[in-house]
Short mmCIF file of C-alpha atoms in Angstrom, two decimals:
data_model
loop_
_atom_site.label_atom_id
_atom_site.label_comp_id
_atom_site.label_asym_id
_atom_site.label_seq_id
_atom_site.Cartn_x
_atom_site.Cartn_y
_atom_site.Cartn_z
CA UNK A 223 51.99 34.00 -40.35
CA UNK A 224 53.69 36.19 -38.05
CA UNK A 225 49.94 36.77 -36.09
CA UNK A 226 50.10 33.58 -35.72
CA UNK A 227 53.10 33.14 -34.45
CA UNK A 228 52.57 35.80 -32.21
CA UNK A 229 49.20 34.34 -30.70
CA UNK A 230 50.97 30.89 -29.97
CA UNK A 231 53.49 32.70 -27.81
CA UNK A 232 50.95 34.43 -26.18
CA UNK A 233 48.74 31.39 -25.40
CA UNK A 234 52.34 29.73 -24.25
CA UNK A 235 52.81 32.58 -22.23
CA UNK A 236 49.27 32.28 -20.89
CA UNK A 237 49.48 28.75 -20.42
CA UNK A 238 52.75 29.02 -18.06
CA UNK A 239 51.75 31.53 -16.68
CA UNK A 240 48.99 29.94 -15.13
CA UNK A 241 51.22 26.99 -13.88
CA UNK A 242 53.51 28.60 -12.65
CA UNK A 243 50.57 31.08 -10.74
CA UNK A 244 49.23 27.45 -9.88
CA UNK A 245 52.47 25.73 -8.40
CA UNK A 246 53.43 29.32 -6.35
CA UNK A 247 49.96 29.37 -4.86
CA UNK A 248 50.31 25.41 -3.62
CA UNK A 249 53.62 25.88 -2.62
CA UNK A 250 54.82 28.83 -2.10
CA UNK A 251 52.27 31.06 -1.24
CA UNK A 252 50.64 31.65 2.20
CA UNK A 253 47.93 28.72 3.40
CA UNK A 254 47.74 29.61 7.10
CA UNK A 255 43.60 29.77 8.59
CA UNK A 256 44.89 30.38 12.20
CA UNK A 257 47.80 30.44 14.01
CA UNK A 258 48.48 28.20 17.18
CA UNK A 259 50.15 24.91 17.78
CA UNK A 260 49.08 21.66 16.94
CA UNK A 261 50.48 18.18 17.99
CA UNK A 262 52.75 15.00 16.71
CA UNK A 263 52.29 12.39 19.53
CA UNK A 264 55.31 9.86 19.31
CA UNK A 265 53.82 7.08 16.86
CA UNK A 266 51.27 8.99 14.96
CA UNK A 267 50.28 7.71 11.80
CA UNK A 268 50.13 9.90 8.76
CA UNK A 269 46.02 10.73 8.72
CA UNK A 270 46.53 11.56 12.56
CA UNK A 271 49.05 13.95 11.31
CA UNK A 272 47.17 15.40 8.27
CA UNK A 273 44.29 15.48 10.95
CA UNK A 274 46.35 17.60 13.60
CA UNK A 275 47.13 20.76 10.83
CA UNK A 276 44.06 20.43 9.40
CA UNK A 277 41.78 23.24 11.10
CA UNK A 278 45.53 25.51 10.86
CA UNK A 279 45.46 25.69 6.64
CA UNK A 280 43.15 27.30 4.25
CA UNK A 281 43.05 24.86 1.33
CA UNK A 282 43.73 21.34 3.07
CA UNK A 283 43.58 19.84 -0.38
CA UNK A 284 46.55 21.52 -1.21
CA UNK A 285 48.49 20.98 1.88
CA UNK A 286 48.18 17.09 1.52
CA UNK A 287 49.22 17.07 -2.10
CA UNK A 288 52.24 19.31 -1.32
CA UNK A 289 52.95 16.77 1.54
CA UNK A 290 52.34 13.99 -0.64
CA UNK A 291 54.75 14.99 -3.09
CA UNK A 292 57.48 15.93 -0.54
CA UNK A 293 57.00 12.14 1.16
CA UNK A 294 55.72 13.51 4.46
CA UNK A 295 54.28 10.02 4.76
CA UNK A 296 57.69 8.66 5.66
CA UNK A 297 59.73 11.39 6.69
CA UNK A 298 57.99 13.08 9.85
CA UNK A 299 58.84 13.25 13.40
CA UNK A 300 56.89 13.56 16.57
CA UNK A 301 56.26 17.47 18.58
CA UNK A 302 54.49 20.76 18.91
CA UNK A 303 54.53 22.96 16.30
CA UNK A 304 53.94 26.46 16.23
CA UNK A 305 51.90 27.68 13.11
CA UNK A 306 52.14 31.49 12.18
CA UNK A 307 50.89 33.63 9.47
CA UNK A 308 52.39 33.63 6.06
CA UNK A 309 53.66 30.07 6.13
CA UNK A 310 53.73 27.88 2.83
CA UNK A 311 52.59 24.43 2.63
CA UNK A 312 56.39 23.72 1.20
CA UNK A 313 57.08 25.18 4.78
CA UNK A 314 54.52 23.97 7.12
CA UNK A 315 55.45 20.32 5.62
CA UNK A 316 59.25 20.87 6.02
CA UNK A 317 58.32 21.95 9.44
CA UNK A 318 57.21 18.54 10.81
CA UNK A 319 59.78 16.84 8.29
CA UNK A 320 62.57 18.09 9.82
CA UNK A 321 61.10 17.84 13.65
CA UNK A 322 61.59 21.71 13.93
CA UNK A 323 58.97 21.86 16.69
CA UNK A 324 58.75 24.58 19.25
CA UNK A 325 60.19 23.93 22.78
CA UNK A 326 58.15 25.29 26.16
CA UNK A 327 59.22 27.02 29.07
CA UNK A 328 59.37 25.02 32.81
CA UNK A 329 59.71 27.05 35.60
CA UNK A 330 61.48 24.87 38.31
CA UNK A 331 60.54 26.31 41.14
CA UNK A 332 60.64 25.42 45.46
CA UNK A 333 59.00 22.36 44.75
CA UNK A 334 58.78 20.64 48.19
CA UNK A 335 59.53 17.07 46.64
CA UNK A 336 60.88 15.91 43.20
CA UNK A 337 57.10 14.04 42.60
CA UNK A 338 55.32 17.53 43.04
CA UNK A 339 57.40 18.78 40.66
CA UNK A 340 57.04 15.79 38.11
CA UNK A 341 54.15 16.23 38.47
CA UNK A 342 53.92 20.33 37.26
CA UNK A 343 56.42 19.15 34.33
CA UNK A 344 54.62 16.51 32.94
CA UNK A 345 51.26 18.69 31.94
CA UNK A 346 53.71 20.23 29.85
CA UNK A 347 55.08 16.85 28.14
CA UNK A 348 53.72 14.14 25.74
CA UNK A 349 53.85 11.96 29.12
CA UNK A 350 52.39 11.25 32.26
CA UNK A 351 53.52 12.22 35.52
CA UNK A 352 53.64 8.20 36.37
CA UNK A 353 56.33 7.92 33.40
CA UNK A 354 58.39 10.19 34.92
CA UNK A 355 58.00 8.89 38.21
CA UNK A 356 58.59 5.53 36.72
CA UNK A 357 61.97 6.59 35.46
CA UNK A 358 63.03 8.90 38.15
CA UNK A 359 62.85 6.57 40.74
CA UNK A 360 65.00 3.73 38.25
CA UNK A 361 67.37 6.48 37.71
CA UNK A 362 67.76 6.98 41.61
CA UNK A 363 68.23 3.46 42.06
CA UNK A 364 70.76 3.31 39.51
CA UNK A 365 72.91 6.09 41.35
CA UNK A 366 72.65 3.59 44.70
CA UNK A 367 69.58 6.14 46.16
CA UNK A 368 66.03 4.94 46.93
CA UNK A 369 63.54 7.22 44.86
CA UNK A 370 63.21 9.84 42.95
CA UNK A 371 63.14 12.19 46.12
CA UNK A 372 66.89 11.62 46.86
CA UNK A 373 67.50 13.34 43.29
CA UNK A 374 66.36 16.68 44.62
CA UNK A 375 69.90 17.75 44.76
CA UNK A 376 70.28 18.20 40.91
CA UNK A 377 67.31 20.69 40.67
CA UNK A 378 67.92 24.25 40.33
CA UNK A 379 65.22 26.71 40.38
CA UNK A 380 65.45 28.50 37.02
CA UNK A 381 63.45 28.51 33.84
CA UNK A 382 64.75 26.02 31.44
CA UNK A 383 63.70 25.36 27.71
CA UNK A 384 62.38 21.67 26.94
CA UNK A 385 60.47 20.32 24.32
CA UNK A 386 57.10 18.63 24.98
CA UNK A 387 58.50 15.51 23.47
CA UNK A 388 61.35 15.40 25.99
CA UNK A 389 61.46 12.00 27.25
CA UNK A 390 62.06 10.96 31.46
CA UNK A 391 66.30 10.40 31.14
CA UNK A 392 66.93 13.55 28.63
CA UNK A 393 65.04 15.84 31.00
CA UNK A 394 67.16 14.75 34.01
CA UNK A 395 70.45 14.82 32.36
CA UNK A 396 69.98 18.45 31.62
CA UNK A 397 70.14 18.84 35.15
CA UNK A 398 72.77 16.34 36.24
CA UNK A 399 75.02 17.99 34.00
CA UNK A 400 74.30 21.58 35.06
CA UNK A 401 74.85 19.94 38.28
CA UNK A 402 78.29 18.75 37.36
CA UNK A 403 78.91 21.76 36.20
CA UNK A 404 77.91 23.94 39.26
CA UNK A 405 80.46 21.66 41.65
CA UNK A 406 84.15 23.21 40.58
CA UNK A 407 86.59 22.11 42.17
CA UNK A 408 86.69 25.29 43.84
CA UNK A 409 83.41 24.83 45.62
CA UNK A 410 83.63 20.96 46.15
CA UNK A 411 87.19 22.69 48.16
CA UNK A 412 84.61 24.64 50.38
CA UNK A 413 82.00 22.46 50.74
CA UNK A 414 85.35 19.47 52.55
CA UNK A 415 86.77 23.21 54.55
CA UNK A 416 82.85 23.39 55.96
CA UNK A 417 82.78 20.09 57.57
CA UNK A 418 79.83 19.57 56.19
CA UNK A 419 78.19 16.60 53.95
CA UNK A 420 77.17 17.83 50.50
CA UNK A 421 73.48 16.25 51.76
CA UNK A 422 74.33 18.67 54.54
CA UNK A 423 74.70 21.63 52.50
CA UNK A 424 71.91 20.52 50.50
CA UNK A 425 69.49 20.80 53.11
CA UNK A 426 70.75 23.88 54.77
CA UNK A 427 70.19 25.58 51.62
CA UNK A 428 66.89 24.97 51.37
CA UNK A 429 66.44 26.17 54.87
CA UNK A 430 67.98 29.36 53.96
CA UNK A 431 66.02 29.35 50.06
CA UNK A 432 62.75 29.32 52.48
CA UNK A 433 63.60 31.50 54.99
CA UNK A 434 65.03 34.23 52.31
CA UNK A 435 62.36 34.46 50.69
CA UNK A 436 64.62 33.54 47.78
CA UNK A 437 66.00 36.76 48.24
CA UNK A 438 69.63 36.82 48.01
CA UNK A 439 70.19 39.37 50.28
CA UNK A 440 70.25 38.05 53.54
CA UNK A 441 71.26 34.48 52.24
CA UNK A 442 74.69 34.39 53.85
CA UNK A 443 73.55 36.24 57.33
CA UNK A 444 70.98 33.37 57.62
CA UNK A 445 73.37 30.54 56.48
CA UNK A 446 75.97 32.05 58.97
CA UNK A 447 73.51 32.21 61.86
CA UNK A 448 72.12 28.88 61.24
CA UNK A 449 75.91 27.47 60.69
CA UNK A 450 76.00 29.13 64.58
CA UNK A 451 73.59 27.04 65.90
CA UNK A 452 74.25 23.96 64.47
CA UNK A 453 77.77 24.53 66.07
CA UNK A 454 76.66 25.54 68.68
CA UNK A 455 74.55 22.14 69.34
CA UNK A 456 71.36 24.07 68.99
CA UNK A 457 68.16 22.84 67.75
CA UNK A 458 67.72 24.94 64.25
CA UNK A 459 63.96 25.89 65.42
CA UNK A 460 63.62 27.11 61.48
CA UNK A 461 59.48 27.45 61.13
CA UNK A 462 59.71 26.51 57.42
CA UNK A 463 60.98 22.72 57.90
CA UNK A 464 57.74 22.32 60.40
CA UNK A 465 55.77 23.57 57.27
CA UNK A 466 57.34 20.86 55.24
CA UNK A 467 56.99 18.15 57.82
CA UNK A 468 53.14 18.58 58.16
CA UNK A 469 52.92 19.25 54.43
CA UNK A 470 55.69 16.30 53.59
CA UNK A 471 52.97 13.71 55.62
CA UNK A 472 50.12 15.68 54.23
CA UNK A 473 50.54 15.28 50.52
CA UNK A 474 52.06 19.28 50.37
CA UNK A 475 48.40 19.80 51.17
CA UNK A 476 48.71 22.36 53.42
CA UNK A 477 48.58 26.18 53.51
CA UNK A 478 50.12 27.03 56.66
CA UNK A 479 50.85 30.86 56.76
CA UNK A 480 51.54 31.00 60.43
CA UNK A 481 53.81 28.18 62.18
CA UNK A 482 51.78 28.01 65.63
CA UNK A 483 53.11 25.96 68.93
CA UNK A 484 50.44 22.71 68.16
CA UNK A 485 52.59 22.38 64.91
CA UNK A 486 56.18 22.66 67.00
CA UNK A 487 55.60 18.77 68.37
CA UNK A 488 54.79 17.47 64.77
CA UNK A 489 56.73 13.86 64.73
CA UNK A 490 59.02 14.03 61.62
CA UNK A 491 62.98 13.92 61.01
CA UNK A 492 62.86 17.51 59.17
CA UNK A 493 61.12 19.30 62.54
CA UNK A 494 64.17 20.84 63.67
CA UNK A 495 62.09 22.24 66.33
CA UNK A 496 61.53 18.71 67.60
CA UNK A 497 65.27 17.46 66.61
CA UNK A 498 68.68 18.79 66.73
CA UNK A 499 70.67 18.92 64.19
CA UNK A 500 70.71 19.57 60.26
CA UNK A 501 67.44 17.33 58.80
CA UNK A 502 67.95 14.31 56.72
CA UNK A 503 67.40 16.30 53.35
CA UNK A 504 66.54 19.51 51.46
CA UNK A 505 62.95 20.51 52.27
CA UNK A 506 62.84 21.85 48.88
CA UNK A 507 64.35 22.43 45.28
CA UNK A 508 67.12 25.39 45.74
CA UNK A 509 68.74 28.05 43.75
CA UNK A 510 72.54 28.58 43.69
CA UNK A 511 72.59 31.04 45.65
CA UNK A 512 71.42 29.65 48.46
CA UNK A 513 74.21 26.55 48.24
CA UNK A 514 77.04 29.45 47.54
CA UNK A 515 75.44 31.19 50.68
CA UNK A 516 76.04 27.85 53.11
CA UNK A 517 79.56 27.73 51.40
CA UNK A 518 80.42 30.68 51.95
CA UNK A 519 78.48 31.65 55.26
CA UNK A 520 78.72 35.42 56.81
CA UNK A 521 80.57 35.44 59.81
CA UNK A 522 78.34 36.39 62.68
CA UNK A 523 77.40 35.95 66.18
CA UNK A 524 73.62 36.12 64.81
CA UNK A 525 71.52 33.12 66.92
CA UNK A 526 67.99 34.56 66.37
CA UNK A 527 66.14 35.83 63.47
CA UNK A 528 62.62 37.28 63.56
CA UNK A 529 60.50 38.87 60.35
CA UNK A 530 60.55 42.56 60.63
CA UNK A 531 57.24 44.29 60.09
CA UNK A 532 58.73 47.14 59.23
CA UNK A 533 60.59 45.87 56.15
CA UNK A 534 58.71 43.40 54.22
CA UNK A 535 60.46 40.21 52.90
CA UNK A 536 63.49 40.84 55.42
CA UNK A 537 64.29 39.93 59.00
CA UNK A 538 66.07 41.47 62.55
CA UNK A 539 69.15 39.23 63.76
CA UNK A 540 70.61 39.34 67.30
CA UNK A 541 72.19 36.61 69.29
CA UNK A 542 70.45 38.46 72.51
CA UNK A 543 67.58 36.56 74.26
CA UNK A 544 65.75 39.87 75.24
CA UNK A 545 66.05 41.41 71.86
CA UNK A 546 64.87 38.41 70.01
CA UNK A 547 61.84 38.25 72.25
CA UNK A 548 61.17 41.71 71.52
CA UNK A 549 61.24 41.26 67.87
CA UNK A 550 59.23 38.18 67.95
CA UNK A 551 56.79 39.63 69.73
CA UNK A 552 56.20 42.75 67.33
CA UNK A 553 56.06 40.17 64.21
CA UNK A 554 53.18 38.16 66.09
CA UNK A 555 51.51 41.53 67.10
CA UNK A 556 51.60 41.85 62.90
CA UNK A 557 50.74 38.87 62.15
CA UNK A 558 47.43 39.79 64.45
CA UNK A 559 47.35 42.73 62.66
CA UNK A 560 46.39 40.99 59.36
CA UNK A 561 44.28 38.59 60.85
CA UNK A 562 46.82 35.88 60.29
CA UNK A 563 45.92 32.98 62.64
CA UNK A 564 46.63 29.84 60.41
#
């Protein structure tokens, strides 16, 4: 009796343990293939979902039953999700359940209009670039501006964290609130002791962004010496605004390396070799530090700037004629150097 007994436990024990072996391996246990991501488009259906992990699990048998049993079918949400080694089904299906999708990096960088830069952003994004455009420009128009382009001012160049289901209007406000938050009232004090508009500011800055380098440090010498003309009722004569003119009526599909005198008569508002004055707008997305540098300008008697061949990336100021010619004329002799001509 007792053997008999003690074979019935054992089969028992048997017996759970291979359920319990069975329900750890479904759920539990690892079913990655491969790791990578796969895609939720907005208003997938549940086989395009089962479809999307598919070639990322060993046993997709098991993987749809455990998803099955967890209601996947009704609880999911939309995204890119990263698969990695060691995952469970219980996991991989909690994953898209809970939306816990991976977000990508953008780089914002010196994009010379907001609709170049849509259109970098949106190869990283469910979307099209025309949905963003779309939405830009009604966003712009909301504000009282005319397109998209007059939103330039919110941009920052920095790296920023998104996810590739962002939609149009949660993308921007990222950036109108960082751009809330950037004007204290201890800068919007500066910006009313410059004189200057904000759109002012705004476009200086990118003057200064382009002719830095996006270094910061020559930022305030160059926003003090171009504050010095502009007082001064000088034309700004900066070479990068003629690169953005010719590229801005272009499509930005130039590569202009060297600003030569055919491109100084270009007809556009943002030539400030061909107009006085600060231009109408920003000839490009700009960091902080380039709007902190036109608040809070060097003071100089600078007038001229000229890239120094000697120190790569930098520049020789002088507010004499004969010096700047000098200079000027050992940056061409350089530029000849390197076969530069365009």
């Amino acid at each position: 009796m007792k053997k008999i007994t003690a074979v019935g436990a054992l089969v028992l024990f048997l017996i759970g343990a291979f359920f319990g072996f069975s329900y750890y391996k479904k759920y539990k246990a690892n079913n990655v293939a491969k790791e990578g991501y796969f895609f939720v488009p907005t208003g997938a259906g549940y086989e395009q979902i089962l479809d999307s992990i598919r070639p990322y699990v060993k046993n997709f048998e098991a993987f749809k039953d455990v998803a099955a049993n967890r209601n996947m079918d009704r609880f999911n949400h939309p995204g890119r999700y990263k698969v990695v080694s060691g995952k469970s089904n219980t996991e991989l299906v909690d994953m898209i359940k809970n939306g816990n999708q991976t977000d990508l990096t953008f780089r914002i960088g010196d994009f010379g209009d907001v609709y170049q830069m849509m259109g970098k952003v949106a190869r990283k994004t469910e979307l099209d670039s025309l949905s963003f455009i779309k939405e830009f420009d009604k966003i712009a128009q909301q504000k009282g501006l005319n397109n998209a382009e007059d939103l330039k001012k919110y941009f920052f160049i920095d790296t920023y964290n998104f996810f590739w289901t962002v939609k149009p209007n949660e993308f921007f406000k990222k950036f109108e609130d960082q751009y809330n938050d950037f004007w204290t009232a201890e800068r919007k004090q500066k910006l009313q002791q410059s004189g200057l508009t904000e759109n002012q500011v705004y476009a200086l800055a990118s003057i200064v962004y382009k002719e830095s380098g996006g270094k910061p440090d020559e930022q305030k010498t160059i926003a003090g010496l171009y504050l010095n003309r502009f007082h001064k009722g000088m034309k700004l004569q900066s070479d990068p605004t003629v690169i953005y003119a010719i590229n801005k009526d272009t499509g930005f599909t130039q590569d202009i390396r060297r600003v030569l005198y055919k491109h100084l008569t270009h007809p556009s508002p943002y030539n400030t070799y061909a107009n006085a004055g600060i231009p109408p707008g920003p000839i490009c997305i700009v960091d902080k530090n380039s709007v902190d540098a036109v608040l809070n300008p060097e003071k100089n008697n600078y007038i001229f700037m000229a890239a120094d061949p000697d120190k790569f990336g930098f520049h020789r100021f002088t507010a004499s004629d004969a010096e700047h010619a000098k200079n000027a004329k050992d940056y061409q002799a350089w530029l000849n150097s390197k076969n530069i001509t365009k």
